[in-house]
PDB file of C-alpha atoms in Angstrom:
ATOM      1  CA  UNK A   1     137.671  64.408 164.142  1.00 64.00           C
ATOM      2  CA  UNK A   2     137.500  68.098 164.912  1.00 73.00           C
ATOM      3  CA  UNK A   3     138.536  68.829 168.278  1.00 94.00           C
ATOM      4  CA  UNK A   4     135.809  70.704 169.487  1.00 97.00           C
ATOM      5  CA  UNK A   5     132.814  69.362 170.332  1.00 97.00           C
ATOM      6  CA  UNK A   6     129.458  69.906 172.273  1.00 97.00           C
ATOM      7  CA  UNK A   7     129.816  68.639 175.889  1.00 98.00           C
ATOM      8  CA  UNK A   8     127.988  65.755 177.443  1.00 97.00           C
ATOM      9  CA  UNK A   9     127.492  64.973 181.078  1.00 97.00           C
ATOM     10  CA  UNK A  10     129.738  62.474 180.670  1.00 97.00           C
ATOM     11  CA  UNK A  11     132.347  65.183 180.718  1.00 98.00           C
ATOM     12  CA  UNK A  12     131.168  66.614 183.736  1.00 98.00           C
ATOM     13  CA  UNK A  13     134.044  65.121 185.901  1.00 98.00           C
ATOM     14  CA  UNK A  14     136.806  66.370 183.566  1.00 98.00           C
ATOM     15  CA  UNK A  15     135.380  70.224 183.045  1.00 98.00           C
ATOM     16  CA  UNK A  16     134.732  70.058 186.951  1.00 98.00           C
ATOM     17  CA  UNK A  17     138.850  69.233 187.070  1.00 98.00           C
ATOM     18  CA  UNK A  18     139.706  72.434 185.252  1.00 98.00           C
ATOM     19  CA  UNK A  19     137.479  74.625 186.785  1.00 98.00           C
ATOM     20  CA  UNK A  20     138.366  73.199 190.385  1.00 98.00           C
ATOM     21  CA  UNK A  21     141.650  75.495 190.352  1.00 97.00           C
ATOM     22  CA  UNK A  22     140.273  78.767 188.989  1.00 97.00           C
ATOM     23  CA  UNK A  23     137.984  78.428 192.305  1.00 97.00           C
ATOM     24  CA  UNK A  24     140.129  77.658 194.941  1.00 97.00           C
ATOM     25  CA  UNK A  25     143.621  79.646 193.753  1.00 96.00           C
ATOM     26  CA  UNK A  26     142.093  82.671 191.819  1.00 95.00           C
ATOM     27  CA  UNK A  27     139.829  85.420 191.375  1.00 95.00           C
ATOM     28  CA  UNK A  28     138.792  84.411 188.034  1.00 95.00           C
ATOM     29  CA  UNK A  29     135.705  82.952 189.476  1.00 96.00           C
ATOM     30  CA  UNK A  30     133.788  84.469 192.134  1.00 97.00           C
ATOM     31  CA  UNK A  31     133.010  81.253 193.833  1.00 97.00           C
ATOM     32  CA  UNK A  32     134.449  80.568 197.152  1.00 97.00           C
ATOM     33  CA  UNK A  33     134.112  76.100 197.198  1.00 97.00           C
ATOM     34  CA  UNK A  34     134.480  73.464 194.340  1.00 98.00           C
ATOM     35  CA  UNK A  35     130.398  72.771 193.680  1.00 98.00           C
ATOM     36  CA  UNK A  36     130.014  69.013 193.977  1.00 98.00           C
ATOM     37  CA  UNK A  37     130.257  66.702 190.661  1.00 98.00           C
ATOM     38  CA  UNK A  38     125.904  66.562 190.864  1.00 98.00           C
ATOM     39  CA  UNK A  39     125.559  70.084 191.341  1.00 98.00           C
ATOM     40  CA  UNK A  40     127.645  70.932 188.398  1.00 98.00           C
ATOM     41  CA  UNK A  41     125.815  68.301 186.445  1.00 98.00           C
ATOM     42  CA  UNK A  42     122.914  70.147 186.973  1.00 98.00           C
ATOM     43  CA  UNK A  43     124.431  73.327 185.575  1.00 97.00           C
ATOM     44  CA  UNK A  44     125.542  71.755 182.683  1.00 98.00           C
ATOM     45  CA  UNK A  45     121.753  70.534 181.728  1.00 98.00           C
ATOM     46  CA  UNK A  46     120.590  73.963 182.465  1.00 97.00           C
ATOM     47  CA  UNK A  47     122.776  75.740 180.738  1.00 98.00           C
ATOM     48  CA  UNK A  48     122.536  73.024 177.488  1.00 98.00           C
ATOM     49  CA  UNK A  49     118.910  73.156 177.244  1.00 97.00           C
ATOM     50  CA  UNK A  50     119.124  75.802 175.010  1.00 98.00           C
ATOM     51  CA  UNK A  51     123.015  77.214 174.979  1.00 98.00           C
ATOM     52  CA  UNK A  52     125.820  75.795 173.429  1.00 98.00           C
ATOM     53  CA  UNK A  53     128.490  74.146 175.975  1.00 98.00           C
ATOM     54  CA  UNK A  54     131.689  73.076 173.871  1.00 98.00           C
ATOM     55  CA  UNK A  55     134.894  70.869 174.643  1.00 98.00           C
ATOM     56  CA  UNK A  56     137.904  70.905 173.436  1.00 97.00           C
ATOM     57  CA  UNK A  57     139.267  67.608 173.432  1.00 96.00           C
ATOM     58  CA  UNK A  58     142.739  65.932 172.170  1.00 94.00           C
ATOM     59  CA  UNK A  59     143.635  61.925 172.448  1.00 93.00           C
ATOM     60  CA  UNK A  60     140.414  61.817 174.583  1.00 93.00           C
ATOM     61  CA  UNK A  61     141.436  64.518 177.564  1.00 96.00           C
ATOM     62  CA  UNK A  62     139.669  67.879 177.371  1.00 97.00           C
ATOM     63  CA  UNK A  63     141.331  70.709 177.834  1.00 97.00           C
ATOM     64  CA  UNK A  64     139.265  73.668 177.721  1.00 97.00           C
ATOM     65  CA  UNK A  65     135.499  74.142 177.450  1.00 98.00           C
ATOM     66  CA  UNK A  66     133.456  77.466 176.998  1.00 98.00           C
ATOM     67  CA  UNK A  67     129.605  77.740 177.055  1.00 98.00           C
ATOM     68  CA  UNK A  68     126.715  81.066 176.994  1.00 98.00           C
ATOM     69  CA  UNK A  69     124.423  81.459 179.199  1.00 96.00           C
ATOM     70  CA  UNK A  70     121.435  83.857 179.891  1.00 93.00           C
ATOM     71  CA  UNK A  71     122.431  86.975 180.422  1.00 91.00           C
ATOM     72  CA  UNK A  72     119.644  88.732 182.384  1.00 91.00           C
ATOM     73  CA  UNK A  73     116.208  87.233 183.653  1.00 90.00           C
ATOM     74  CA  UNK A  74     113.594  89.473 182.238  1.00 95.00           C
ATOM     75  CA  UNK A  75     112.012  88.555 178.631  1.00 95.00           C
ATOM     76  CA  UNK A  76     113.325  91.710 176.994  1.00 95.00           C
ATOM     77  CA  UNK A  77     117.532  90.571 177.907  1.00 96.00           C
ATOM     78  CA  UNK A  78     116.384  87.147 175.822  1.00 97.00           C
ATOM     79  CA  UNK A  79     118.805  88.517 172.904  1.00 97.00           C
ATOM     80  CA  UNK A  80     122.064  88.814 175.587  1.00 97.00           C
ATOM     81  CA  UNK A  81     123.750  86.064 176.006  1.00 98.00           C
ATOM     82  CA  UNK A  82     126.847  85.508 178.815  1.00 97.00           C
ATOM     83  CA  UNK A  83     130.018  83.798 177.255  1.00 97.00           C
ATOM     84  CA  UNK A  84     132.001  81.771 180.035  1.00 96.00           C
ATOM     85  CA  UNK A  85     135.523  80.150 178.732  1.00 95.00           C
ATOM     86  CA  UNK A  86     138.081  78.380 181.207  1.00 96.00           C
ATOM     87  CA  UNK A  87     141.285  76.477 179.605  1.00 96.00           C
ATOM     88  CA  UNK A  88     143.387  73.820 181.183  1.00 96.00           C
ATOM     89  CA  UNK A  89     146.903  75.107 182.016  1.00 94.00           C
ATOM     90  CA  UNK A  90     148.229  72.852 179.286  1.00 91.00           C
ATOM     91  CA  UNK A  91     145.962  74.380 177.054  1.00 90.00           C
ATOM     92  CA  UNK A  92     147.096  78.013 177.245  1.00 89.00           C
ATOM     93  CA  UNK A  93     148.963  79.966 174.494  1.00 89.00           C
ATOM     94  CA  UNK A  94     147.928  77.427 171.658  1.00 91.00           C
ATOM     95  CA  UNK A  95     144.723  79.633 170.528  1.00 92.00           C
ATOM     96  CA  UNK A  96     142.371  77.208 172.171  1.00 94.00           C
ATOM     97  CA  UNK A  97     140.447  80.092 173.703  1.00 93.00           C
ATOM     98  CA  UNK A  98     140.203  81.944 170.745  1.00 94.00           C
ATOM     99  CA  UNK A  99     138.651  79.051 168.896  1.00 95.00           C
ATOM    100  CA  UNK A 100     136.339  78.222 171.266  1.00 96.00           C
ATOM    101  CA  UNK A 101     134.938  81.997 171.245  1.00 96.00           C
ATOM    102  CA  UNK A 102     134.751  81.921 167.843  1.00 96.00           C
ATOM    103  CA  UNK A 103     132.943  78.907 167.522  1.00 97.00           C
ATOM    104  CA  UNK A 104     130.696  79.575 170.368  1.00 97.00           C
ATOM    105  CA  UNK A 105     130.102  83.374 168.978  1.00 97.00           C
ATOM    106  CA  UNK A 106     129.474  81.931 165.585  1.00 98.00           C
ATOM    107  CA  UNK A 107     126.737  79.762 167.122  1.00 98.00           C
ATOM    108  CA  UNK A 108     124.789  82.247 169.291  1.00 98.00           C
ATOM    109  CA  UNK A 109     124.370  84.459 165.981  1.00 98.00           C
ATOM    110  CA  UNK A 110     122.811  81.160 164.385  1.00 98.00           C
ATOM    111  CA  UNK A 111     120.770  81.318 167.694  1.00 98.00           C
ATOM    112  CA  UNK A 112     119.774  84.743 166.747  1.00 97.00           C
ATOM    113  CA  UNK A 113     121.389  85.925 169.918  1.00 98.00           C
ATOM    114  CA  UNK A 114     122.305  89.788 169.357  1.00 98.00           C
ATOM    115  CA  UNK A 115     124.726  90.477 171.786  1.00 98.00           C
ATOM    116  CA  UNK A 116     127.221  88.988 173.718  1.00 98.00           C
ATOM    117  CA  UNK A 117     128.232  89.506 177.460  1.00 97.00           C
ATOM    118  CA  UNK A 118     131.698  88.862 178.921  1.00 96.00           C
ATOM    119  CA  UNK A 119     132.480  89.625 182.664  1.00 95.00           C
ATOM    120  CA  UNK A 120     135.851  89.303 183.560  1.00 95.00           C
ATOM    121  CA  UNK A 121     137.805  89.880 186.894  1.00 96.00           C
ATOM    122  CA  UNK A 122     140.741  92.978 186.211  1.00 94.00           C
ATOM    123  CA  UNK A 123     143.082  93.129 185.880  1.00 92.00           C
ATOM    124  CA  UNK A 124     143.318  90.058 183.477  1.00 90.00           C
ATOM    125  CA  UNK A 125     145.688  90.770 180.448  1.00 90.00           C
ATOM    126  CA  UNK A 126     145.474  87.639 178.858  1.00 86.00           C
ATOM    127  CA  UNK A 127     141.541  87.808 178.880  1.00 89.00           C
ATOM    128  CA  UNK A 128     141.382  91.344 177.990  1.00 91.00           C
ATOM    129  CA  UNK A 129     143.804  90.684 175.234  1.00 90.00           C
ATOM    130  CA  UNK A 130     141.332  87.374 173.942  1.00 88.00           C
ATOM    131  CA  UNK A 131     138.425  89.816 174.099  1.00 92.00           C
ATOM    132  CA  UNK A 132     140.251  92.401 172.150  1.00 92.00           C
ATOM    133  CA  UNK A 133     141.047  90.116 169.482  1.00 90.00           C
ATOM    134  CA  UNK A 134     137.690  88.907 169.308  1.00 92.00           C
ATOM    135  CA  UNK A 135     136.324  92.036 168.414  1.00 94.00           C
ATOM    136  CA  UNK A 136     134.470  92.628 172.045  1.00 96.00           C
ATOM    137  CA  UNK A 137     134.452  96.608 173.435  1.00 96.00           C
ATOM    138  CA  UNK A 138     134.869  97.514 176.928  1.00 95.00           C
ATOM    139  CA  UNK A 139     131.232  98.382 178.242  1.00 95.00           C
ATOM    140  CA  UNK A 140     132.300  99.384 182.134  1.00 96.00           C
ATOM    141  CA  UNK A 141     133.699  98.753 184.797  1.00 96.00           C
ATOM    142  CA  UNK A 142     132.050  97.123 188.259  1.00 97.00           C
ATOM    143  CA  UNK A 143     134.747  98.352 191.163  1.00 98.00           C
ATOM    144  CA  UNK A 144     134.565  96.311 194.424  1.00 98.00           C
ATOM    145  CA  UNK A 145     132.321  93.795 193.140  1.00 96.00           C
ATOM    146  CA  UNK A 146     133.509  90.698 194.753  1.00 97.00           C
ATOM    147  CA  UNK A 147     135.642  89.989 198.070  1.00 98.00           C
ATOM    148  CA  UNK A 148     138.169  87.115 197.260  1.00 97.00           C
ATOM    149  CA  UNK A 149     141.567  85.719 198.517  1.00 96.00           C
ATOM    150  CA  UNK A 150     141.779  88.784 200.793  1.00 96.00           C
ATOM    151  CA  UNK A 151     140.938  91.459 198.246  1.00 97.00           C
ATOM    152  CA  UNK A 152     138.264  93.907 196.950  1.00 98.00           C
ATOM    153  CA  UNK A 153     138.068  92.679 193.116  1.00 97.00           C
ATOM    154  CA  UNK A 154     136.721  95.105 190.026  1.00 97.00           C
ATOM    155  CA  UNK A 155     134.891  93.652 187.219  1.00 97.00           C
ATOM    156  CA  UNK A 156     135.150  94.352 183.306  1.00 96.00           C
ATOM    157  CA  UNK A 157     132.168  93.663 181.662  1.00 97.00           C
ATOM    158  CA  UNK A 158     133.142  93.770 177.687  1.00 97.00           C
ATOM    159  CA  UNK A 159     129.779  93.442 174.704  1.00 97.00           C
ATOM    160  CA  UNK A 160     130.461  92.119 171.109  1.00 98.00           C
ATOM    161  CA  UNK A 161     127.686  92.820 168.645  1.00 98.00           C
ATOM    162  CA  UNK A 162     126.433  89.543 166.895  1.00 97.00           C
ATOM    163  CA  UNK A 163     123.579  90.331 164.817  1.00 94.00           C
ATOM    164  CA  UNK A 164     121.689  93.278 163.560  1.00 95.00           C
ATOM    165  CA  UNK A 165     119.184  94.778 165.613  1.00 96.00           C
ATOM    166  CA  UNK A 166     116.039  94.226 163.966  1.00 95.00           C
ATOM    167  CA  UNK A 167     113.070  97.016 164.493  1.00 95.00           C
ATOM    168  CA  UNK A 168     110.799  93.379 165.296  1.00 95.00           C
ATOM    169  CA  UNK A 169     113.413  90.438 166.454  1.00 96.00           C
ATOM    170  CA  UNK A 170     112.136  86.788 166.094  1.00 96.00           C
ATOM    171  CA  UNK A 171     113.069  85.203 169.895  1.00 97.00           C
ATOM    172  CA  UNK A 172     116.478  83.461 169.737  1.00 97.00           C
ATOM    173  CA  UNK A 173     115.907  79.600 169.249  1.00 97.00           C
ATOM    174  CA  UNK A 174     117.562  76.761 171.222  1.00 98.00           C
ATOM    175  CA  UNK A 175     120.469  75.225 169.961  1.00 98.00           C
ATOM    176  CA  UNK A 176     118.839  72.477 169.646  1.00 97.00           C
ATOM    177  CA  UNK A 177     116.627  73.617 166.615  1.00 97.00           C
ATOM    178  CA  UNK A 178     119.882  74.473 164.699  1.00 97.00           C
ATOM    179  CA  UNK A 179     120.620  72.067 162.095  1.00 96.00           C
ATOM    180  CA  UNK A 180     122.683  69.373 163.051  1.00 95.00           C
ATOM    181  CA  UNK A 181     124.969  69.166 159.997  1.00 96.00           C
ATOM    182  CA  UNK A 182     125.553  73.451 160.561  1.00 97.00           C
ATOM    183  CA  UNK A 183     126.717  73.129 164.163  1.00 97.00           C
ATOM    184  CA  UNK A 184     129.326  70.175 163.203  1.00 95.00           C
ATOM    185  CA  UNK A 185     130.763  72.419 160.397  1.00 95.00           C
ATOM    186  CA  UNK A 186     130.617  75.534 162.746  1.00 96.00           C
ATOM    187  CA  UNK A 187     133.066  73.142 164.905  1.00 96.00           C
ATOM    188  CA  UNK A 188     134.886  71.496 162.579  1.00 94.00           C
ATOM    189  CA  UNK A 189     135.869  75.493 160.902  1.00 93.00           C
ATOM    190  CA  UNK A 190     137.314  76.364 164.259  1.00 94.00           C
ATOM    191  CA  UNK A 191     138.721  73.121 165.364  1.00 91.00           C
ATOM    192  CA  UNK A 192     140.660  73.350 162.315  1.00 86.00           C
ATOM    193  CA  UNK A 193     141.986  77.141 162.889  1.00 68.00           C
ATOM    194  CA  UNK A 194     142.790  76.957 166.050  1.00 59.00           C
ATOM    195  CA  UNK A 195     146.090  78.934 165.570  1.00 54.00           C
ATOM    196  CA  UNK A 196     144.060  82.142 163.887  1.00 48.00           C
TER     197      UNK A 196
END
C-alpha cells in the first residue's frame, strides 16, 4: 500500500501530535496555543470539503501530512490555492516533504487550481530549499509580520504556476469530483518516489 494517503478524522489526534511542537517551540507557525483535538477536527472537515489533506503513513504511524487551502476569500482568488506541509522529526531528510508537494501539487492542477501559494517564516533553509526544488519562485517578502518567541518574524511568500491561464477558466472543482481511481494513482506515483 502506497504510503500516502488522504487523511481522515480519525487521524486527527496523530497530525495534531506533529503539529503540537511547531506551535509551542517555533516560528514555523504563527499560532501562539495547541488548538484543542475538536477544534482541529473542525479544520480538517473544512479544509477537506473541497482540498486535498494527505498522510504519510508507515507500519500505521503518520509521519508527515500536507494539505491546500483557500488562498484568498473573494471569488476571483478561487484559482489560488495555499499549500501547508509539516513533517514529523523522524520524517525529515527522507524526501517525505517533497513527495507530499508533489502529490498534493499534482492534485490541485487536476482541481484546475492555477496557482499555488506557500508562506513560509525566514529564514527557513530547509523550506526554501523544498520550494526551490519544487519549482516555486520567490514572490516577496512580508517583514515584521508576526511577533513570536520574543521576535519580530518576516514572511516569504513563494507562487508555483500549475496550470495555464485560460482567457475564460472553468471554476476549480472539489476533490471530491476527481475520479477516484486518478487520485489513488496520483498517490501511489509519489508514495513510490519518495527519494526523487
Amino acid at each position: 500500500m502506497a504510503p500516502i494517503r488522504p487523511a481522515t478524522l480519525r487521524d486527527a489526534e496523530a497530525i495534531l501530535a506533529i503539529y503540537a511542537p511547531y506551535v509551542e517551540n517555533t516560528a514555523v507557525s504563527f499560532e501562539y496555543e495547541v488548538p484543542s483535538l475538536r477544534a482541529f477536527e473542525q479544520r480538517m472537515e473544512g479544509i477537506m470539503a473541497f482540498y486535498p489533506y494527505l498522510v504519510w503513513e508507515e507500519e500505521g504511524r503518520i509521519l508527515g501530512y500536507a494539505y491546500a487551502h483557500r488562498h484568498q476569500e473573494r471569488k476571483a482568488y478561487q484559482w489560488n490555492a495555499e499549500l501547508s506541509i509539516y513533517l514529523h522529526p523522524d520524517a525529515t531528510h527522507r524526501g517525505i516533504g517533497t513527495a507530499l508537494c508533489r502529490a498534493l501539487l499534482e492534485l490541485l492542477r487536476l482541481q484546475g487550481i492555477k496557482t499555488a501559494y506557500s508562506c513560509v517564516t525566514v529564514p527557513n533553509a530547509a523550506s526554501e530549499a523544498l520550494h526551490a526544488k519544487m519549482g516555486f519562485s520567490p514572490a516577496g517578502i512580508w517583514h515584521n509580520s508576526g511577533f513570536k518567541l520574543g521576535a519580530w518574524r518576516d514572511v516569504g511568500w513563494f507562487q508555483k504556476a500549475l496550470c495555464p491561464y485560460e482567457e475564460n477558466p472553468r471554476d476549480p472543482i472539489s476533490i471530491h469530483n476527481l475520479p477516484q481511481e486518478t487520485v489513488a494513482a496520483v498517490l501511489s506515483h509519489w508514495g513510490e518516489r519518495h527519494d526523487s
